[in-house]
């Protein structure tokens, strides 16, 4: 009650702004509404990978091991959101993520090479459920080690074997020894890690749940092997599968934002809307978290993963804007 | 920055009316359609052919394109710096007014608060609500989330200002900003005895401008004309009253009460700051469209108006104030009214840079570019209001408008004749 009265009183002082706006004016991390993070340290953990240590703002609501978080980075004055797996434990003082600079990657290159202590980042809520019960077999390639680190450091795993593949140098090589797991390194200079290698490396692999994160080829090979062996398997994808696209796109009307964007058949509605200046909700930006959903009230969209067509007249159609592209003109209530 | 609790958060079934409309005014398409008409010919454009007008449109598009594709980090830094400065002035003003019994604190506090309110309304609020900073995708500096320190709510302002005024600039019966329903600022508005006192009405309006605009944004004249009932208007009125109430409570009760023994002087400080802001924004806005030389248009002009003609109308119907960079910031860059009306969604810090290009374009095509120092523009406005409190005025005003034309009537006629002769037997 007292808090309510106090809240009202301070709001009376700051109307039409909120007290929060002034808190954030003094220190952006004090905002109670908008989670933000400040880079406090950077550390190279691989040839193109940098670990960022982040101090989280008051509004940060914490995470569970294995989850990922959206980071908002201002480049050229525009905000860009990308997802990164959390590598620290929920109980740690700071949040850590490790970012690998990908070729032509705007955000990853900035975070891995340019970001400095003191920089401020947007912070999304933690999301994702990359985890499993029982004995685990973790298979990672390159920067795919990050969700495994989060799971293992988070103390959620009792019995795990980690097979970490890398070309020459391994990402997070120096941190592997401290992990509560049996760790095998695989050097892929002599050839990719194959499911057939498992029988030698982890003889009991058929009795473990498989967790895989790495390049697309690795994900495909191991998830197929797991299915064939009747082993449960969970994969974490860092990038969406190649888009399935046909058709010509169209104009997309975002009703709540009042923005009309033109989009081709391969551009996700989310991207098209953002480029036209709309503020749209997003999380993983690859079809997992459903943060970006909106109701399709007219027209049709094509799912970029499956190529399926969804049309508004099929009733209450909710589409994920991050993995849907315009199939002709369409209207989304966002 | 803050979504007020009454802003709609759910997804409406259809596009809310004001939203599409803002968008119309944000993208400078206006109601214009490609395909030229003849309705655009006025004394100031008589010497221009349809092709000339199209070329003007193309040149302006190029200017717009060049700026919009250059937006980047420096711009983002600019608006954030202005916002920080504004918040700093606001906090400083409030703190100083706590000790308002001490006269220097009263003066400095009032000044600081007045500056904060002016910046907030003009360079920040007005421009953010136009969507000038939407490209940054920062939810805290965005036209859909911003609420400003003004009794008119953001959404109702976006309807009357961004849509009606910006699309139908200076068109009779369409642009309600012509005289704001209480003043006769154009000889084509029919005279009425109440206008006899409009010099005083105008002074009063200046003092309470914020409330005047809010009442105006409610479009209560729709009730008078029987288009809407009071019951239909009530929800909007309530929202606005609530906002005005909160504002008054903050400026005239809460902060003075915090000042304890300084209650009365602190209240006076708040009142003065609001009044200074009112008088200033009134002056700036009146200088934008009501100087004597600025043209108004008939509704026929809208028929088949092309994009290029829309641009030309915006230039003829607006006027700039010349002055220092400080003046430009304090007017929210509305001192570059012409550029703002051409490109309402262009970040305001670019107007100063493109103004010489627009001016040069007007010179090359023989179009008037209305610009002058503040005293001259505002003096002209006040003179016109005084003159038009009496019936008539067509001749006097028309004479001053003619004098302002870069291409005289005779020259225009000659040019036309020459052009028609050059045409290969069009008839
Ligand atoms: C759930 C989830 C967790 C993730 N966790 C991490 C993490 O812990 N560490 C990390 O570094 N990244 C992680 N990512 C990937 C990250 O979100 C970005 O996609 C990546 O950093 C590239 O962004 P960018 O802006 O640099 O590239 P963009 O500018 O978006 O793309 C540039 C080019 O790179 C290609 N590209 C996009 N993503 C990748 C990729 N992952 N690998 C190779 N090429 C790519 C694009 O096709 C494009 O050609 C995660 C993604 C998801 C969905
Ligand atoms: S952003 Fe996560 S599903 Fe679209």
Short mmCIF file of C-alpha atoms in Angstrom, two decimals, chain B residues 91-309:
data_model
loop_
_atom_site.label_atom_id
_atom_site.label_comp_id
_atom_site.label_asym_id
_atom_site.label_seq_id
_atom_site.Cartn_x
_atom_site.Cartn_y
_atom_site.Cartn_z
CA UNK B 91 15.63 19.14 -12.79
CA UNK B 92 17.65 22.31 -12.25
CA UNK B 93 14.55 24.47 -12.63
CA UNK B 94 12.56 22.41 -10.15
CA UNK B 95 15.35 22.42 -7.60
CA UNK B 96 15.91 26.17 -7.91
CA UNK B 97 12.19 26.84 -7.48
CA UNK B 98 12.24 24.96 -4.18
CA UNK B 99 14.03 28.04 -2.84
CA UNK B 100 11.89 30.49 -4.78
CA UNK B 101 11.59 32.84 -1.79
CA UNK B 102 15.10 33.90 -2.71
CA UNK B 103 14.51 36.09 -5.80
CA UNK B 104 17.58 34.99 -7.84
CA UNK B 105 16.47 31.36 -7.41
CA UNK B 106 12.98 32.30 -8.57
CA UNK B 107 14.31 33.99 -11.69
CA UNK B 108 16.86 31.31 -12.55
CA UNK B 109 14.45 28.48 -11.74
CA UNK B 110 11.67 29.95 -13.86
CA UNK B 111 14.03 30.52 -16.76
CA UNK B 112 15.45 27.03 -16.56
CA UNK B 113 12.01 25.47 -16.37
CA UNK B 114 10.74 27.57 -19.25
CA UNK B 115 13.68 26.47 -21.40
CA UNK B 116 13.02 22.84 -20.42
CA UNK B 117 9.35 23.12 -21.35
CA UNK B 118 10.09 24.81 -24.66
CA UNK B 119 12.68 22.20 -25.61
CA UNK B 120 10.35 19.43 -24.53
CA UNK B 121 7.44 20.68 -26.59
CA UNK B 122 9.29 21.82 -29.67
CA UNK B 123 12.64 20.26 -30.53
CA UNK B 124 11.75 17.02 -28.79
CA UNK B 125 8.01 16.37 -28.46
CA UNK B 126 6.72 17.87 -31.68
CA UNK B 127 9.46 16.26 -33.73
CA UNK B 128 9.38 12.85 -32.06
CA UNK B 129 5.61 12.74 -32.55
CA UNK B 130 6.20 13.33 -36.25
CA UNK B 131 8.18 10.10 -36.33
CA UNK B 132 11.41 11.94 -37.12
CA UNK B 133 13.38 9.60 -34.87
CA UNK B 134 11.50 6.36 -35.47
CA UNK B 135 14.32 5.13 -37.71
CA UNK B 136 16.49 4.62 -34.61
CA UNK B 137 14.10 1.91 -33.41
CA UNK B 138 14.62 3.09 -29.84
CA UNK B 139 11.33 2.44 -28.05
CA UNK B 140 12.01 5.37 -25.76
CA UNK B 141 12.29 7.93 -28.56
CA UNK B 142 9.47 6.78 -30.77
CA UNK B 143 6.31 8.37 -32.13
CA UNK B 144 4.16 5.49 -30.92
CA UNK B 145 5.31 5.63 -27.29
CA UNK B 146 6.03 9.29 -26.67
CA UNK B 147 3.86 11.42 -24.42
CA UNK B 148 4.67 15.08 -24.02
CA UNK B 149 4.37 17.87 -21.49
CA UNK B 150 1.41 19.45 -23.22
CA UNK B 151 -2.27 19.12 -22.36
CA UNK B 152 -3.10 17.91 -25.83
CA UNK B 153 -2.60 14.15 -25.81
CA UNK B 154 -0.05 12.74 -28.23
CA UNK B 155 -2.65 10.82 -30.20
CA UNK B 156 -5.10 13.66 -30.65
CA UNK B 157 -2.26 15.94 -31.67
CA UNK B 158 -1.15 13.42 -34.24
CA UNK B 159 -4.64 13.51 -35.73
CA UNK B 160 -5.17 17.26 -36.01
CA UNK B 161 -1.60 18.33 -36.52
CA UNK B 162 0.27 15.53 -38.30
CA UNK B 163 -2.65 14.53 -40.43
CA UNK B 164 -5.03 17.43 -41.02
CA UNK B 165 -2.62 20.32 -40.86
CA UNK B 166 0.33 18.71 -42.57
CA UNK B 167 -1.63 17.09 -45.36
CA UNK B 168 -4.01 19.92 -46.11
CA UNK B 169 -1.70 22.78 -45.23
CA UNK B 170 -3.38 26.15 -45.78
CA UNK B 171 -6.36 24.75 -47.65
CA UNK B 172 -9.59 26.48 -46.64
CA UNK B 173 -12.17 24.27 -44.92
CA UNK B 174 -9.60 21.49 -44.64
CA UNK B 175 -6.70 22.84 -42.62
CA UNK B 176 -8.30 23.79 -39.36
CA UNK B 177 -5.11 25.56 -38.33
CA UNK B 178 -6.15 28.57 -40.43
CA UNK B 179 -7.07 30.87 -37.56
CA UNK B 180 -7.68 28.00 -35.13
CA UNK B 181 -11.45 28.65 -35.35
CA UNK B 182 -11.13 31.88 -33.37
CA UNK B 183 -9.13 34.24 -35.54
CA UNK B 184 -9.52 35.66 -39.02
CA UNK B 185 -6.03 35.36 -40.49
CA UNK B 186 -7.04 35.23 -44.12
CA UNK B 187 -9.27 37.66 -46.03
CA UNK B 188 -11.12 34.68 -47.52
CA UNK B 189 -12.48 33.80 -44.10
CA UNK B 190 -15.90 35.52 -43.92
CA UNK B 191 -15.90 38.46 -41.52
CA UNK B 192 -17.92 38.36 -38.32
CA UNK B 193 -18.32 41.07 -35.66
CA UNK B 194 -16.50 38.94 -33.06
CA UNK B 195 -13.35 39.42 -35.10
CA UNK B 196 -13.39 43.12 -34.16
CA UNK B 197 -11.70 42.16 -30.93
CA UNK B 198 -9.35 39.60 -32.35
CA UNK B 199 -6.20 41.46 -31.45
CA UNK B 200 -7.18 40.91 -27.83
CA UNK B 201 -8.42 37.39 -28.52
CA UNK B 202 -5.04 36.65 -30.01
CA UNK B 203 -3.21 38.01 -26.99
CA UNK B 204 -5.36 35.84 -24.75
CA UNK B 205 -4.75 32.84 -26.96
CA UNK B 206 -1.00 33.41 -26.74
CA UNK B 207 -1.14 33.36 -22.93
CA UNK B 208 -3.06 30.09 -22.72
CA UNK B 209 -1.87 28.63 -26.01
CA UNK B 210 -1.39 25.12 -24.61
CA UNK B 211 -5.02 24.93 -23.51
CA UNK B 212 -6.20 26.58 -26.69
CA UNK B 213 -4.50 23.90 -28.77
CA UNK B 214 -5.91 21.14 -26.58
CA UNK B 215 -9.44 22.46 -26.95
CA UNK B 216 -8.85 22.89 -30.65
CA UNK B 217 -7.56 19.32 -30.98
CA UNK B 218 -10.80 18.07 -29.49
CA UNK B 219 -12.50 19.35 -32.67
CA UNK B 220 -15.49 20.56 -30.68
CA UNK B 221 -16.70 22.42 -33.76
CA UNK B 222 -17.88 19.01 -34.96
CA UNK B 223 -20.47 19.14 -32.20
CA UNK B 224 -21.55 22.64 -33.20
CA UNK B 225 -22.02 21.48 -36.75
CA UNK B 226 -23.99 18.47 -35.54
CA UNK B 227 -21.51 15.93 -36.91
CA UNK B 228 -20.91 14.46 -33.49
CA UNK B 229 -22.76 14.53 -30.19
CA UNK B 230 -21.37 15.60 -26.85
CA UNK B 231 -21.70 12.02 -25.66
CA UNK B 232 -19.41 10.88 -28.46
CA UNK B 233 -16.86 13.53 -27.58
CA UNK B 234 -16.96 12.88 -23.84
CA UNK B 235 -14.33 10.11 -23.61
CA UNK B 236 -11.79 12.26 -25.44
CA UNK B 237 -12.63 15.28 -23.33
CA UNK B 238 -12.20 13.23 -20.18
CA UNK B 239 -8.80 11.95 -21.24
CA UNK B 240 -7.64 15.44 -21.96
CA UNK B 241 -9.03 16.85 -18.74
CA UNK B 242 -7.29 14.11 -16.84
CA UNK B 243 -4.03 14.95 -18.49
CA UNK B 244 -4.51 18.67 -17.90
CA UNK B 245 -5.40 17.93 -14.28
CA UNK B 246 -2.23 15.92 -13.69
CA UNK B 247 -0.19 18.67 -15.27
CA UNK B 248 -1.77 21.40 -13.18
CA UNK B 249 -1.44 19.32 -10.05
CA UNK B 250 2.26 18.89 -10.67
CA UNK B 251 3.05 22.49 -11.62
CA UNK B 252 0.70 24.34 -9.29
CA UNK B 253 0.22 22.10 -6.25
CA UNK B 254 2.80 19.35 -5.78
CA UNK B 255 5.99 21.23 -6.54
CA UNK B 256 4.92 24.43 -4.77
CA UNK B 257 3.92 22.32 -1.75
CA UNK B 258 7.37 20.73 -1.74
CA UNK B 259 8.83 24.23 -1.60
CA UNK B 260 7.19 24.74 1.79
CA UNK B 261 7.50 28.42 2.71
CA UNK B 262 8.23 29.20 -0.94
CA UNK B 263 4.81 27.90 -1.98
CA UNK B 264 3.53 31.10 -3.56
CA UNK B 265 6.68 32.16 -5.42
CA UNK B 266 7.22 28.57 -6.59
CA UNK B 267 3.68 28.51 -7.95
CA UNK B 268 4.29 31.84 -9.66
CA UNK B 269 7.49 30.40 -11.15
CA UNK B 270 5.63 27.40 -12.56
CA UNK B 271 2.88 29.60 -13.94
CA UNK B 272 5.40 31.95 -15.53
CA UNK B 273 7.36 29.09 -17.08
CA UNK B 274 4.19 27.69 -18.62
CA UNK B 275 3.16 31.13 -19.85
CA UNK B 276 6.56 31.84 -21.38
CA UNK B 277 6.36 28.52 -23.18
CA UNK B 278 2.83 29.37 -24.37
CA UNK B 279 3.69 32.80 -25.68
CA UNK B 280 6.82 31.54 -27.37
CA UNK B 281 5.23 28.57 -29.11
CA UNK B 282 2.32 30.76 -30.18
CA UNK B 283 4.74 33.23 -31.76
CA UNK B 284 6.75 30.51 -33.51
CA UNK B 285 3.73 28.73 -34.86
CA UNK B 286 2.02 31.90 -36.04
CA UNK B 287 5.23 32.90 -37.83
CA UNK B 288 5.14 29.60 -39.67
CA UNK B 289 1.92 30.05 -41.60
CA UNK B 290 0.30 33.43 -40.97
CA UNK B 291 2.81 36.01 -42.24
CA UNK B 292 1.24 38.30 -44.82
CA UNK B 293 3.03 36.87 -47.87
CA UNK B 294 2.06 33.27 -47.19
CA UNK B 295 -0.63 31.88 -49.47
CA UNK B 296 -3.80 29.96 -48.71
CA UNK B 297 -5.62 27.75 -51.16
CA UNK B 298 -9.10 26.69 -52.18
CA UNK B 299 -10.34 23.16 -51.84
CA UNK B 300 -10.37 22.66 -55.62
CA UNK B 301 -6.63 22.71 -55.45
CA UNK B 302 -6.65 19.28 -53.82
CA UNK B 303 -8.38 17.68 -56.75
CA UNK B 304 -5.87 15.51 -58.57
CA UNK B 305 -3.06 17.31 -56.81
CA UNK B 306 0.15 15.53 -57.73
CA UNK B 307 2.96 14.83 -55.32
CA UNK B 308 5.01 17.62 -56.88
CA UNK B 309 2.14 20.11 -56.58
#
